[in-house]
Short mmCIF file of C-alpha atoms and ligand atoms in Angstrom, two decimals:
data_model
loop_
_atom_site.label_atom_id
_atom_site.label_comp_id
_atom_site.label_asym_id
_atom_site.label_seq_id
_atom_site.Cartn_x
_atom_site.Cartn_y
_atom_site.Cartn_z
CA MET D 1 -39.28 111.34 -23.40
CA VAL D 2 -40.55 108.52 -20.55
CA SER D 3 -38.92 106.04 -18.50
CA PRO D 4 -38.63 102.63 -20.15
CA THR D 5 -38.63 100.97 -16.96
CA CYS D 6 -41.80 103.00 -15.21
CA ASN D 7 -43.26 105.14 -18.04
CA ALA D 8 -42.51 108.34 -15.81
CA PRO D 9 -41.29 111.64 -17.76
CA VAL D 10 -37.59 112.09 -18.26
CA ALA D 11 -35.90 115.21 -17.49
CA PRO D 12 -34.89 116.91 -20.64
CA GLY D 13 -31.16 116.98 -21.99
CA PRO D 14 -29.62 113.43 -20.54
CA LEU D 15 -26.15 113.10 -22.02
CA PRO D 16 -24.59 109.78 -22.32
CA VAL D 17 -22.44 108.33 -19.28
CA ILE D 18 -23.02 111.52 -17.12
CA GLY D 19 -27.10 111.83 -17.70
CA HIS D 20 -28.05 114.98 -16.06
CA ALA D 21 -24.79 115.52 -14.00
CA TRP D 22 -24.01 118.93 -15.82
CA PRO D 23 -27.50 120.99 -15.05
CA LEU D 24 -27.29 119.38 -11.38
CA MET D 25 -24.13 120.10 -10.49
CA ARG D 26 -24.24 123.76 -12.61
CA ARG D 27 -27.77 124.90 -11.74
CA PRO D 28 -29.43 122.62 -9.24
CA LEU D 29 -32.21 124.69 -8.41
CA ARG D 30 -33.23 125.65 -11.81
CA PHE D 31 -33.06 121.94 -12.65
CA ALA D 32 -35.11 120.83 -9.70
CA ARG D 33 -37.54 123.83 -10.44
CA GLN D 34 -38.26 122.61 -13.85
CA LEU D 35 -38.80 119.08 -12.68
CA SER D 36 -42.04 119.92 -11.45
CA GLU D 37 -43.31 120.74 -14.39
CA GLN D 38 -42.84 117.63 -15.73
CA GLY D 39 -44.88 115.61 -13.75
CA GLU D 40 -45.35 114.35 -9.97
CA LEU D 41 -42.76 111.71 -10.52
CA VAL D 42 -39.89 112.26 -12.80
CA GLU D 43 -36.96 110.44 -13.79
CA VAL D 44 -33.47 112.00 -13.83
CA ARG D 45 -30.24 110.11 -14.74
CA LEU D 46 -27.64 110.00 -12.20
CA GLY D 47 -24.64 109.27 -14.26
CA GLY D 48 -25.60 105.92 -15.34
CA VAL D 49 -28.63 105.38 -12.77
CA ARG D 50 -31.99 106.29 -13.30
CA ALA D 51 -33.65 107.70 -10.53
CA LEU D 52 -37.09 108.80 -9.88
CA VAL D 53 -37.80 112.16 -8.14
CA PRO D 54 -41.45 113.16 -6.41
CA CYS D 55 -42.04 116.29 -6.93
CA GLN D 56 -45.44 116.04 -4.87
CA PRO D 57 -45.24 116.60 -1.09
CA GLU D 58 -47.64 113.03 -0.63
CA LEU D 59 -45.10 111.12 -2.54
CA LEU D 60 -42.09 112.53 -1.10
CA TRP D 61 -43.79 111.97 2.37
CA ARG D 62 -44.17 108.25 1.35
CA VAL D 63 -40.68 107.81 0.46
CA LEU D 64 -39.28 109.56 3.69
CA THR D 65 -41.59 107.86 5.85
CA ASP D 66 -41.53 103.89 4.31
CA ASP D 67 -38.17 103.66 5.32
CA ARG D 68 -38.24 99.92 5.06
CA VAL D 69 -39.22 99.82 1.43
CA PHE D 70 -37.55 103.13 0.42
CA ASP D 71 -34.13 102.33 1.84
CA LYS D 72 -31.04 104.13 1.97
CA GLY D 73 -28.79 103.01 -0.93
CA GLY D 74 -28.54 104.23 -4.52
CA PRO D 75 -25.80 106.56 -5.71
CA PHE D 76 -25.48 108.90 -3.14
CA PHE D 77 -25.31 106.69 0.04
CA ASP D 78 -23.36 103.88 -1.43
CA ARG D 79 -20.71 106.67 -2.29
CA VAL D 80 -21.12 107.77 1.39
CA ARG D 81 -20.87 104.31 2.85
CA ALA D 82 -17.74 103.42 0.98
CA THR D 83 -16.11 106.74 2.27
CA ILE D 84 -17.22 107.99 5.28
CA GLY D 85 -18.65 104.88 6.79
CA ASN D 86 -22.08 103.20 7.61
CA GLY D 87 -23.10 105.66 10.53
CA VAL D 88 -26.75 106.78 11.54
CA GLY D 89 -27.21 108.84 8.51
CA SER D 90 -26.16 106.32 5.67
CA CYS D 91 -26.81 102.92 7.33
CA ALA D 92 -29.52 100.51 6.07
CA PHE D 93 -32.96 100.31 7.68
CA ALA D 94 -32.31 96.99 9.30
CA GLU D 95 -29.41 98.75 11.32
CA HIS D 96 -30.91 102.33 11.90
CA ARG D 97 -33.50 102.07 14.51
CA ARG D 98 -30.35 100.67 16.88
CA GLN D 99 -28.08 103.20 15.81
CA ARG D 100 -30.52 106.03 16.30
CA ARG D 101 -31.56 105.14 19.73
CA LEU D 102 -27.94 105.05 20.92
CA ILE D 103 -27.14 108.44 19.24
CA GLN D 104 -30.50 110.06 20.58
CA PRO D 105 -29.09 110.67 23.91
CA SER D 106 -26.36 113.10 22.28
CA PHE D 107 -28.91 115.46 21.63
CA HIS D 108 -31.21 115.70 24.37
CA PRO D 109 -32.59 118.95 25.14
CA ALA D 110 -30.33 118.96 28.60
CA ARG D 111 -27.42 118.40 26.24
CA LEU D 112 -28.28 120.94 23.84
CA ALA D 113 -28.40 123.31 26.68
CA GLY D 114 -24.96 122.86 27.16
CA TYR D 115 -24.25 122.91 23.48
CA ALA D 116 -25.65 126.41 23.04
CA VAL D 117 -23.38 127.86 25.13
CA VAL D 118 -20.90 126.83 22.81
CA MET D 119 -22.99 128.05 19.99
CA GLU D 120 -23.34 131.62 21.80
CA GLU D 121 -19.83 131.81 22.37
CA GLU D 122 -18.96 131.34 18.59
CA ALA D 123 -21.39 133.36 17.40
CA ALA D 124 -20.24 136.38 19.47
CA ALA D 125 -16.62 135.54 18.53
CA LEU D 126 -17.46 135.50 14.89
CA VAL D 127 -19.21 139.12 15.02
CA GLU D 128 -16.58 140.55 17.05
CA GLY D 129 -13.86 139.64 14.62
CA TRP D 130 -15.93 141.78 11.91
CA ARG D 131 -14.84 145.40 12.17
CA GLU D 132 -16.21 148.54 10.51
CA GLY D 133 -15.53 148.40 6.64
CA ARG D 134 -14.37 144.84 6.76
CA VAL D 135 -15.38 142.92 3.57
CA VAL D 136 -16.06 139.19 4.81
CA ASP D 137 -16.89 136.11 2.78
CA ALA D 138 -19.90 135.18 4.79
CA TYR D 139 -20.19 131.70 4.04
CA GLN D 140 -16.46 130.99 4.69
CA GLU D 141 -16.62 132.93 7.91
CA LEU D 142 -19.76 130.94 8.91
CA PHE D 143 -18.49 127.41 7.99
CA GLY D 144 -15.25 128.36 10.02
CA ALA D 145 -17.66 129.51 13.26
CA ALA D 146 -20.13 126.12 12.24
CA LEU D 147 -17.06 123.76 12.23
CA ARG D 148 -15.61 125.15 15.52
CA THR D 149 -18.76 124.71 17.02
CA VAL D 150 -19.69 121.19 15.99
CA LEU D 151 -16.19 120.09 16.93
CA ARG D 152 -16.21 121.58 20.38
CA THR D 153 -19.61 120.32 21.05
CA LEU D 154 -18.58 117.00 19.74
CA PHE D 155 -15.23 116.71 21.75
CA ALA D 156 -15.38 119.47 24.30
CA ALA D 157 -12.00 120.08 22.87
CA ARG D 158 -9.50 121.92 24.94
CA ASP D 159 -7.33 123.29 22.12
CA ALA D 160 -10.29 124.19 19.59
CA ASP D 161 -8.19 126.01 17.34
CA ALA D 162 -5.68 123.23 16.97
CA VAL D 163 -8.69 120.99 16.38
CA VAL D 164 -10.33 123.35 13.52
CA ASP D 165 -6.55 123.47 11.56
CA ARG D 166 -7.01 119.75 11.48
CA PHE D 167 -9.92 118.97 10.38
CA ARG D 168 -11.10 121.85 8.20
CA GLY D 169 -9.01 120.95 5.08
CA PRO D 170 -10.45 117.33 4.73
CA VAL D 171 -13.54 118.27 5.82
CA GLU D 172 -13.81 120.97 2.82
CA THR D 173 -12.30 118.20 0.46
CA VAL D 174 -14.95 115.51 1.35
CA LEU D 175 -17.68 118.06 1.19
CA HIS D 176 -16.85 119.38 -2.35
CA GLN D 177 -16.29 115.74 -3.90
CA LEU D 178 -18.88 113.75 -2.59
CA THR D 179 -21.75 114.59 -4.45
CA PHE D 180 -19.65 114.78 -7.70
CA ARG D 181 -18.60 111.19 -6.97
CA MET D 182 -22.03 110.04 -7.52
CA PHE D 183 -21.76 110.77 -11.19
CA VAL D 184 -18.48 109.08 -11.21
CA PRO D 185 -18.39 105.04 -11.69
CA PRO D 186 -16.54 103.41 -8.97
CA SER D 187 -13.95 101.87 -10.86
CA LEU D 188 -12.74 105.18 -12.00
CA GLN D 189 -12.86 106.43 -8.28
CA ARG D 190 -10.20 103.75 -7.27
CA LEU D 191 -7.87 104.98 -10.10
CA PRO D 192 -4.68 107.06 -8.52
CA LEU D 193 -5.40 110.23 -10.02
CA PRO D 194 -4.59 113.04 -8.01
CA VAL D 195 -8.22 113.93 -7.37
CA ASN D 196 -8.76 110.50 -5.81
CA ARG D 197 -5.57 110.54 -3.83
CA ARG D 198 -6.73 114.02 -2.21
CA PHE D 199 -10.01 112.46 -1.46
CA ASP D 200 -8.60 109.15 0.18
CA ARG D 201 -6.07 111.45 2.25
CA ALA D 202 -8.62 113.67 3.28
CA VAL D 203 -10.95 110.69 4.60
CA GLY D 204 -7.68 109.21 6.10
CA GLU D 205 -6.53 112.31 8.00
CA LEU D 206 -10.08 112.89 9.46
CA ARG D 207 -10.43 109.08 10.42
CA ARG D 208 -6.77 109.56 12.15
CA GLY D 209 -8.00 112.93 13.60
CA ILE D 210 -11.24 111.43 14.75
CA ALA D 211 -9.80 108.15 16.43
CA ASP D 212 -7.25 110.33 18.51
CA LEU D 213 -9.74 112.63 20.18
CA VAL D 214 -12.00 109.84 20.72
CA ALA D 215 -9.13 107.75 22.48
CA GLU D 216 -8.23 110.69 24.54
CA LEU D 217 -11.77 111.11 25.46
CA ARG D 218 -12.07 107.41 26.70
CA ARG D 219 -8.43 107.79 28.40
CA GLY D 220 -10.02 110.80 30.74
CA GLY D 221 -13.00 108.41 31.63
CA THR D 222 -15.55 111.43 32.49
CA ASP D 223 -18.70 112.48 30.49
CA ARG D 224 -17.38 116.36 29.68
CA GLY D 225 -20.97 116.96 28.60
CA ASP D 226 -20.00 116.70 24.72
CA LEU D 227 -21.52 114.74 22.00
CA VAL D 228 -18.65 112.07 22.19
CA SER D 229 -19.04 111.36 25.67
CA ALA D 230 -22.42 110.46 25.23
CA LEU D 231 -21.81 108.53 22.56
CA ILE D 232 -19.45 106.34 24.66
CA ALA D 233 -21.72 106.21 27.22
CA ALA D 234 -24.69 105.17 25.19
CA ARG D 235 -26.17 101.54 25.86
CA ASP D 236 -28.89 100.04 24.09
CA ASP D 237 -31.35 98.18 26.22
CA GLU D 238 -33.96 97.43 23.90
CA ASN D 239 -34.73 93.88 23.19
CA GLY D 240 -32.30 92.54 25.56
CA ALA D 241 -29.74 93.69 22.90
CA LYS D 242 -27.58 95.52 25.93
CA GLY D 243 -24.26 96.90 24.57
CA GLY D 244 -22.80 100.46 23.24
CA LEU D 245 -21.01 101.13 20.47
CA GLU D 246 -17.86 99.82 19.58
CA ASP D 247 -15.10 102.15 18.51
CA ASP D 248 -15.18 101.77 14.65
CA GLU D 249 -19.00 102.66 14.84
CA ILE D 250 -17.93 105.60 17.19
CA HIS D 251 -15.77 106.88 14.65
CA ASP D 252 -18.42 106.41 11.83
CA GLN D 253 -21.09 108.50 13.78
CA VAL D 254 -18.54 111.23 14.64
CA LEU D 255 -17.46 111.33 11.23
CA THR D 256 -21.17 111.81 9.89
CA LEU D 257 -21.83 114.61 12.47
CA VAL D 258 -18.95 116.40 11.20
CA VAL D 259 -19.94 116.10 7.79
CA ALA D 260 -23.42 116.70 8.35
CA GLY D 261 -23.67 119.43 11.16
CA ALA D 262 -21.17 122.24 9.84
CA ASP D 263 -21.86 123.34 6.10
CA SER D 264 -25.63 123.03 6.69
CA VAL D 265 -25.75 125.60 9.10
CA ALA D 266 -23.30 127.91 7.43
CA ALA D 267 -25.33 127.34 4.30
CA ALA D 268 -28.56 128.45 5.89
CA VAL D 269 -27.22 131.35 7.52
CA SER D 270 -25.29 132.67 4.35
CA TRP D 271 -28.68 132.30 2.38
CA ALA D 272 -30.77 134.06 5.03
CA LEU D 273 -28.00 136.91 5.14
CA TYR D 274 -28.22 137.40 1.34
CA LEU D 275 -31.99 137.17 1.27
CA LEU D 276 -32.03 140.00 4.01
CA HIS D 277 -29.72 142.23 2.06
CA ASP D 278 -32.75 142.50 -0.27
CA HIS D 279 -35.49 142.84 1.70
CA PRO D 280 -34.59 145.51 4.26
CA HIS D 281 -38.18 145.97 5.87
CA VAL D 282 -37.46 141.95 7.20
CA ARG D 283 -34.31 142.91 7.97
CA GLU D 284 -35.44 145.87 10.49
CA GLN D 285 -37.90 143.09 12.04
CA LEU D 286 -35.28 140.85 12.82
CA GLU D 287 -33.29 143.92 14.36
CA ASP D 288 -36.22 144.83 16.71
CA GLU D 289 -36.51 141.30 17.72
CA ALA D 290 -33.03 140.41 18.17
CA ASP D 291 -32.71 143.84 20.31
CA SER D 292 -35.62 142.95 22.60
CA ALA D 293 -34.78 139.17 22.78
CA LEU D 294 -30.79 139.23 22.87
CA ALA D 295 -29.82 142.75 24.35
CA ASP D 296 -31.74 141.74 27.45
CA ARG D 297 -30.40 138.19 27.48
CA ARG D 298 -33.65 136.35 27.37
CA ALA D 299 -32.74 134.27 24.16
CA GLY D 300 -29.73 132.15 24.14
CA VAL D 301 -28.62 129.52 26.67
CA GLY D 302 -31.60 127.30 27.57
CA ASP D 303 -33.89 127.97 24.46
CA VAL D 304 -32.90 125.47 22.29
CA GLY D 305 -35.14 123.81 19.44
CA ASP D 306 -37.90 126.60 18.70
CA MET D 307 -36.12 129.58 20.35
CA PRO D 308 -39.33 131.05 21.33
CA ASP D 309 -37.98 134.84 21.46
CA LEU D 310 -36.91 135.28 18.11
CA PRO D 311 -39.78 133.83 16.12
CA CYS D 312 -39.51 136.14 13.20
CA THR D 313 -35.78 135.00 12.85
CA VAL D 314 -36.99 131.23 12.91
CA ARG D 315 -39.31 132.23 9.90
CA VAL D 316 -36.28 133.35 8.00
CA ILE D 317 -34.16 130.79 8.53
CA THR D 318 -37.06 128.28 7.63
CA GLU D 319 -37.64 130.62 4.51
CA ALA D 320 -33.93 130.29 3.66
CA LEU D 321 -34.08 126.61 4.19
CA ARG D 322 -37.27 126.32 1.44
CA LEU D 323 -35.27 128.37 -0.72
CA TYR D 324 -31.83 126.83 -0.49
CA PRO D 325 -32.45 123.91 1.25
CA PRO D 326 -28.74 122.54 2.45
CA GLY D 327 -29.34 118.81 1.70
CA TRP D 328 -30.58 119.03 -1.60
CA LEU D 329 -30.09 115.56 -2.93
CA PHE D 330 -29.91 112.35 -1.48
CA THR D 331 -30.98 108.61 -2.66
CA ARG D 332 -33.08 105.53 -1.82
CA VAL D 333 -33.22 101.95 -3.17
CA THR D 334 -36.50 100.21 -3.11
CA THR D 335 -36.14 96.62 -1.12
CA ASP D 336 -39.32 95.43 -2.78
CA ASP D 337 -41.77 95.81 -5.23
CA THR D 338 -44.11 98.74 -4.61
CA GLU D 339 -45.85 101.59 -6.38
CA LEU D 340 -45.41 105.01 -6.25
CA ALA D 341 -47.90 107.92 -8.07
CA GLY D 342 -49.86 105.00 -9.31
CA ARG D 343 -46.43 103.51 -11.33
CA ARG D 344 -45.05 100.16 -10.21
CA LEU D 345 -41.67 100.22 -8.86
CA PRO D 346 -39.75 96.68 -8.86
CA ALA D 347 -37.16 96.18 -6.09
CA GLY D 348 -33.99 98.09 -6.92
CA THR D 349 -35.32 101.18 -8.06
CA THR D 350 -33.40 104.10 -7.21
CA VAL D 351 -35.61 107.24 -5.77
CA ALA D 352 -34.13 110.68 -5.33
CA PHE D 353 -35.12 112.92 -2.26
CA CYS D 354 -34.46 116.36 -3.99
CA ALA D 355 -36.14 118.93 -1.44
CA PRO D 356 -36.29 122.05 -4.17
CA ALA D 357 -38.40 119.64 -6.42
CA VAL D 358 -41.22 120.19 -3.67
CA HIS D 359 -40.20 123.37 -2.12
CA ARG D 360 -40.08 125.57 -5.71
CA ASN D 361 -43.13 123.43 -6.83
CA PRO D 362 -45.84 126.34 -7.48
CA SER D 363 -48.79 123.84 -7.47
CA VAL D 364 -47.42 123.28 -3.43
CA HIS D 365 -46.01 126.76 -2.28
CA ARG D 366 -47.49 130.22 -3.99
CA ASN D 367 -44.74 132.31 -5.62
CA PRO D 368 -42.30 129.76 -4.80
CA ASP D 369 -39.34 131.90 -5.74
CA VAL D 370 -40.54 134.67 -3.83
CA PHE D 371 -38.63 135.24 -0.30
CA ASP D 372 -41.63 135.34 2.07
CA PRO D 373 -41.09 134.36 5.67
CA ASP D 374 -44.51 135.27 6.82
CA ARG D 375 -45.56 132.26 4.70
CA TRP D 376 -44.69 130.10 8.37
CA LEU D 377 -46.71 132.25 10.29
CA PRO D 378 -48.85 129.46 11.82
CA GLU D 379 -52.08 130.50 10.24
CA ARG D 380 -50.63 130.63 6.75
CA ALA D 381 -48.71 127.31 7.12
CA ARG D 382 -51.47 125.28 8.74
CA GLY D 383 -52.93 124.13 5.63
CA LEU D 384 -49.64 123.01 4.09
CA PRO D 385 -49.41 118.78 3.36
CA ARG D 386 -46.66 117.01 5.30
CA GLY D 387 -44.00 116.81 2.90
CA ALA D 388 -44.13 120.36 1.65
CA PHE D 389 -41.16 121.33 3.65
CA ALA D 390 -38.47 119.11 3.92
CA ALA D 391 -35.11 120.69 4.63
CA PHE D 392 -34.84 118.21 7.63
CA GLY D 393 -36.08 115.05 5.83
CA GLY D 394 -38.87 113.12 7.86
CA GLY D 395 -39.75 109.83 9.27
CA ALA D 396 -37.75 108.00 11.37
CA ARG D 397 -34.66 109.09 9.36
CA LYS D 398 -35.20 113.03 10.09
CA CYS D 399 -32.15 114.82 10.88
CA ALA D 400 -31.30 114.12 14.19
CA GLY D 401 -29.88 117.41 14.22
CA GLU D 402 -32.78 119.33 13.67
CA ALA D 403 -32.99 121.03 17.05
CA TYR D 404 -29.28 121.60 17.12
CA GLY D 405 -29.03 123.21 13.72
CA LEU D 406 -32.31 125.56 14.17
CA THR D 407 -30.93 126.84 17.66
CA GLU D 408 -27.33 127.63 16.09
CA SER D 409 -28.68 128.74 12.77
CA THR D 410 -30.99 131.11 14.78
CA MET D 411 -28.48 132.27 17.18
CA LEU D 412 -26.00 132.91 14.55
CA LEU D 413 -28.36 135.22 12.15
CA SER D 414 -29.80 136.86 15.17
CA THR D 415 -26.10 137.53 16.79
CA ILE D 416 -25.23 139.13 13.38
CA ILE D 417 -28.44 140.90 12.87
CA ALA D 418 -28.01 142.62 16.57
CA ARG D 419 -24.74 144.01 15.95
CA ARG D 420 -23.64 144.41 12.34
CA ARG D 421 -25.23 145.36 9.16
CA LEU D 422 -24.08 143.59 5.89
CA ARG D 423 -24.12 145.08 2.31
CA LEU D 424 -23.51 142.79 -0.80
CA VAL D 425 -20.21 144.29 -2.50
CA PRO D 426 -19.28 143.83 -6.25
CA GLY D 427 -17.16 140.45 -6.76
CA SER D 428 -19.97 138.09 -4.99
CA ASP D 429 -21.45 135.59 -7.21
CA VAL D 430 -24.27 134.00 -5.17
CA ARG D 431 -24.94 130.97 -7.82
CA PRO D 432 -25.29 128.03 -5.50
CA VAL D 433 -22.58 125.60 -5.50
CA ALA D 434 -23.54 121.87 -4.78
CA LEU D 435 -22.01 120.27 -2.19
CA SER D 436 -22.91 116.99 -0.62
CA THR D 437 -24.54 118.37 2.24
CA ALA D 438 -25.27 122.46 1.33
CA LEU D 439 -26.00 123.96 -1.39
CA ARG D 440 -24.11 127.04 -0.61
CA PRO D 441 -23.33 130.81 -2.40
CA ARG D 442 -20.53 130.45 -4.60
CA ARG D 443 -19.02 134.03 -2.95
CA LEU D 444 -21.21 136.04 -0.78
CA LEU D 445 -18.90 139.03 -0.36
CA MET D 446 -20.24 141.31 2.35
CA GLU D 447 -19.04 144.83 3.92
CA VAL D 448 -19.58 145.05 7.70
CA THR D 449 -20.95 148.24 9.24
CA THR D 450 -21.42 147.99 12.89
CA ARG D 451 -25.12 148.98 14.23
CA ARG D 452 -25.46 152.31 15.71
CA GLY D 453 -25.02 152.32 19.54
CA ARG D 454 -23.16 148.84 19.57
CA ALA D 455 -19.20 149.49 19.56
CA THR D 456 -18.30 145.82 19.73
C1 HEM S 1 -29.70 123.55 9.01
C2 HEM S 1 -29.13 122.78 9.47
C3 HEM S 1 -29.44 121.23 8.95
C4 HEM S 1 -30.31 120.83 7.84
C5 HEM S 1 -31.12 121.37 6.83
C6 HEM S 1 -30.02 119.30 7.87
C7 HEM S 1 -30.71 118.24 7.10
C8 HEM S 1 -30.84 117.10 7.05
C9 HEM S 1 -31.44 116.15 6.03
C10 HEM S 1 -32.35 116.53 5.25
C11 HEM S 1 -31.04 115.02 6.49
C12 HEM S 1 -31.98 113.57 6.28
C13 HEM S 1 -31.12 113.09 5.16
C14 HEM S 1 -31.94 111.73 4.39
O1 HEM S 1 -33.42 111.51 4.43
O2 HEM S 1 -31.51 111.28 3.27
C15 HEM S 1 -30.56 114.91 7.71
C16 HEM S 1 -29.97 113.86 8.49
C17 HEM S 1 -29.08 113.65 9.75
N1 HEM S 1 -28.64 114.99 10.04
FE1 HEM S 1 -28.81 116.93 9.61
N2 HEM S 1 -29.34 118.93 8.76
C18 HEM S 1 -28.73 119.67 9.43
C19 HEM S 1 -28.01 120.02 10.61
C20 HEM S 1 -27.37 118.78 11.13
C21 HEM S 1 -26.86 119.27 12.28
C22 HEM S 1 -26.13 120.50 13.09
C23 HEM S 1 -26.33 117.95 12.84
C24 HEM S 1 -25.22 117.23 13.90
C25 HEM S 1 -24.65 117.92 14.71
C26 HEM S 1 -27.22 117.12 11.91
C27 HEM S 1 -27.12 115.37 11.92
C28 HEM S 1 -27.87 114.78 11.09
C29 HEM S 1 -27.98 113.27 11.12
C30 HEM S 1 -27.20 112.32 12.25
C31 HEM S 1 -28.70 112.42 10.23
C32 HEM S 1 -28.95 111.17 9.78
C33 HEM S 1 -30.69 110.79 10.79
C34 HEM S 1 -30.77 109.52 10.44
O3 HEM S 1 -30.89 108.94 9.34
O4 HEM S 1 -31.32 108.94 11.56
N3 HEM S 1 -27.74 117.64 10.69
N4 HEM S 1 -30.16 116.41 8.21
#
């Protein structure tokens, strides 16, 4: 079947009304993997909306970097705006540069060094809680730690437990429903059904919680080194447009960061643990690396971004992000007539950024389903085209939290590997669940063993 609008091949099996929702939500990776077999640009149906998915890196790169023409919009970002607001991740091109300039200081390396202290504490606390013989659901545990980290770095919260208790439930509800809502017409989302009421309640609770914490920080008046203090202090001098963020804008940014910042990291580390379980020789390499880097405290605070003492761990995280990119499906909408892959796209065409369609494309990555962290050795990765690895997106809309997320993921994995061994146990179900900002394992049950010579 080919698309009547631009003659692109259509992914097999669309159903009336829901389109490809069923295979996309049930088997997202298998579905994405098959897209590249259909062609370089393939049409999928997101509910009633036709969306074109680039499966070749060059096409994806064009979409990501030409953000004036391929603007944020389409079913995913329309739903995001309607619920979590118009923050830097969802706003349109016309507003984006200003918003990005204003949030950028929050991710300055000097601030990241402070956040790394929190990351290190949370990683250590998580692992200390994993006693010998205990079976843990690794994703759930990592999500708790990542949420605590993002909330503590956002608010320098004095009572982190209370903040986490207040936010965890609503964040989970929002994450669960946001992607699914892409396939549901807006009119149905307004019906007073229990599922809609739960969602609206969760968004309301998050907004109230954020407003309270921002007000408290404003009353305090001092910069506590946290993300929200940086947002409050941010000023935009560009083009003479002096001014900071209004409270409403700060709330939208904070909501964006809470939603973007926890499950992505938890999912990345969960998949890395799962992959290492099946590749003990790689795990042993990581253990050696963690022993020499972490045990004598050379890694950690101050080593943000590329984590130079943990190159092997970074490669494992990168490979986990290639195989299971947390941000797996976002949408764009064209603001002008344009062309892509030799096809004419009228203004208003929906394009989907689906990283696994490129990451699992055998013409881009050899043996794309095989876990091979050494494919990220500089000499092997050098020849890859731009767009071949898009776990953090690209261009001006590239993830603002890339260094933060990589640092935290690497630190978590290395701390776990240094001190514990984890064995996958029966009852696990590692089929990916498609959340809005993360593909995560359904149930990753792992039994904990303390590593020799380490009693904590
Ligand atoms: C492993 C972890 C992470 C991954 C894989 C990831 C992935 C992504 C991707 C793919 C995008 C681009 C979406 C698009 O183009 O439509 C994005 C945007 C964004 N991410 Fe992340 N992210 C991660 C962690 C974080 C963290 C920890 C934060 C903040 C604490 C964060 C904040 C943001 C923000 C603010 C944007 C919007 C940037 C803009 O449009 O200017 N992310 N992320």
